[in-house]
Amino acid sequence: MKTLIVIPARLGSWRFPDKPLTMIEGLPMVEHVYRRSLLAANIDEVVVAVCEEKLVEACRVFGAKVIMTSKECQTATDRVAEAAKTLGYIGTDSIVINVQGDEPVVPPPVIEMTTNLIGSDPKIKCVNLVEEVKDPSDLHNEHRIKAVLSINNRLIYLTRQAIPAAVFDIKNRAVFYRQTCVMAFRGDALQAFSQLRRTPLELIEGIDMLRLIEHDLPITSGISQYITQPVDTPADIAKVKVMLKTDEWFKSGYAKRRQS
């Protein structure tokens, strides 16, 4: 079994241009993601997948392996699939982890939980964990992707809206979850994903994982106890800086790789 982490990053985000190169506590955002990914156990290779020469040069400054991908990739997951194909991680015996390039405080254990779950059963083709919504403002933040799970921990739906509806929940039974931006695929399943027709709900919601759900392909999930903080707009940087003040991996200088 071979395991690859791909960090997709690009400079052309309409919400936050040049986002991966935004400096946070002395490091560009993408370097935080890269160094945290290196700390995850049982990973064979970590690469950054980009489509701009400026980003290639920036990543090489901090020693990252970089894969140039096509500017025609329509989603981050498609970019990850292209990078995985280039590196030969395309078989059922390969695991490819998509760690989004705008997750500068991603906890390495979340990567490990995702990797371990997909590796626990050869029938599992895709894994995407969720975390409980702790900040009430996230429910109505369109940049935070909310998730609904089945009783068997499969993703039923992903949306930018606040679901499930609580207005009729007299006994306050609703628990709200949001997507964790770490996804795992078996190599062959990732290549198959990239060949699927883009789907109506994927395009409406702007969430590429819906492509699998709409094609009736299961996404195995589970509940992470860790908190992540994606950076979607410049306002999110302040939240990241607060989290880094008490973050054990940042405080250690990202110096030591976790042991397998």
mmCIF file of N, CA, C and O in Angstrom, residues 84 89-96 125 185-192:
data_model
loop_
_atom_site.group_PDB
_atom_site.id
_atom_site.type_symbol
_atom_site.label_atom_id
_atom_site.label_comp_id
_atom_site.label_asym_id
_atom_site.label_seq_id
_atom_site.Cartn_x
_atom_site.Cartn_y
_atom_site.Cartn_z
ATOM 1 N N ALA A 84 -1.856 12.803 -8.870
ATOM 2 C CA ALA A 84 -1.715 11.392 -8.495
ATOM 3 C C ALA A 84 -1.398 10.533 -9.719
ATOM 4 O O ALA A 84 -0.578 9.602 -9.648
ATOM 5 N N TYR A 89 0.055 6.972 -8.665
ATOM 6 C CA TYR A 89 -0.834 6.489 -7.593
ATOM 7 C C TYR A 89 -2.237 6.296 -8.161
ATOM 8 O O TYR A 89 -3.153 7.076 -7.904
ATOM 9 N N ILE A 90 -2.405 5.257 -8.944
ATOM 10 C CA ILE A 90 -3.664 5.093 -9.667
ATOM 11 C C ILE A 90 -4.334 3.739 -9.430
ATOM 12 O O ILE A 90 -5.410 3.482 -9.970
ATOM 13 N N GLY A 91 -3.732 2.904 -8.630
ATOM 14 C CA GLY A 91 -4.285 1.570 -8.423
ATOM 15 C C GLY A 91 -5.086 1.460 -7.142
ATOM 16 O O GLY A 91 -5.084 2.355 -6.296
ATOM 17 N N THR A 92 -5.753 0.347 -6.985
ATOM 18 C CA THR A 92 -6.535 0.115 -5.773
ATOM 19 C C THR A 92 -5.638 -0.051 -4.552
ATOM 20 O O THR A 92 -6.096 0.083 -3.415
ATOM 21 N N ASP A 93 -4.342 -0.314 -4.782
ATOM 22 C CA ASP A 93 -3.393 -0.448 -3.689
ATOM 23 C C ASP A 93 -2.735 0.886 -3.330
ATOM 24 O O ASP A 93 -1.802 0.934 -2.525
ATOM 25 N N SER A 94 -3.216 1.971 -3.933
ATOM 26 C CA SER A 94 -2.725 3.314 -3.622
ATOM 27 C C SER A 94 -3.801 4.102 -2.895
ATOM 28 O O SER A 94 -4.993 3.976 -3.206
ATOM 29 N N ILE A 95 -3.387 4.915 -1.938
ATOM 30 C CA ILE A 95 -4.290 5.833 -1.249
ATOM 31 C C ILE A 95 -3.800 7.245 -1.504
ATOM 32 O O ILE A 95 -2.609 7.546 -1.351
ATOM 33 N N VAL A 96 -4.714 8.098 -1.919
ATOM 34 C CA VAL A 96 -4.388 9.496 -2.198
ATOM 35 C C VAL A 96 -5.204 10.376 -1.260
ATOM 36 O O VAL A 96 -6.434 10.289 -1.227
ATOM 37 N N LYS A 125 -13.849 3.189 -0.844
ATOM 38 C CA LYS A 125 -13.189 3.871 -1.963
ATOM 39 C C LYS A 125 -12.930 5.352 -1.693
ATOM 40 O O LYS A 125 -12.065 5.955 -2.320
ATOM 41 N N PHE A 185 -8.983 8.935 -1.178
ATOM 42 C CA PHE A 185 -9.482 8.091 -2.266
ATOM 43 C C PHE A 185 -8.526 6.931 -2.470
ATOM 44 O O PHE A 185 -7.306 7.079 -2.314
ATOM 45 N N ARG A 186 -9.051 5.803 -2.863
ATOM 46 C CA ARG A 186 -8.194 4.791 -3.476
ATOM 47 C C ARG A 186 -7.810 5.318 -4.867
ATOM 48 O O ARG A 186 -8.588 6.028 -5.510
ATOM 49 N N GLY A 187 -6.614 4.972 -5.294
ATOM 50 C CA GLY A 187 -6.093 5.564 -6.517
ATOM 51 C C GLY A 187 -6.993 5.376 -7.719
ATOM 52 O O GLY A 187 -7.217 6.318 -8.498
ATOM 53 N N ASP A 188 -7.537 4.166 -7.893
ATOM 54 C CA ASP A 188 -8.392 3.918 -9.054
ATOM 55 C C ASP A 188 -9.711 4.674 -8.940
ATOM 56 O O ASP A 188 -10.250 5.164 -9.948
ATOM 57 N N ALA A 189 -10.230 4.806 -7.714
ATOM 58 C CA ALA A 189 -11.488 5.528 -7.530
ATOM 59 C C ALA A 189 -11.315 7.013 -7.818
ATOM 60 O O ALA A 189 -12.221 7.656 -8.356
ATOM 61 N N LEU A 190 -10.160 7.569 -7.471
ATOM 62 C CA LEU A 190 -9.903 8.979 -7.753
ATOM 63 C C LEU A 190 -9.845 9.235 -9.255
ATOM 64 O O LEU A 190 -10.387 10.230 -9.751
ATOM 65 N N GLN A 191 -9.196 8.337 -9.982
ATOM 66 C CA GLN A 191 -9.148 8.507 -11.437
ATOM 67 C C GLN A 191 -10.541 8.375 -12.043
ATOM 68 O O GLN A 191 -10.893 9.106 -12.985
ATOM 69 N N ALA A 192 -11.342 7.458 -11.502
ATOM 70 C CA ALA A 192 -12.717 7.318 -11.984
ATOM 71 C C ALA A 192 -13.521 8.586 -11.688
ATOM 72 O O ALA A 192 -14.327 9.025 -12.514
#
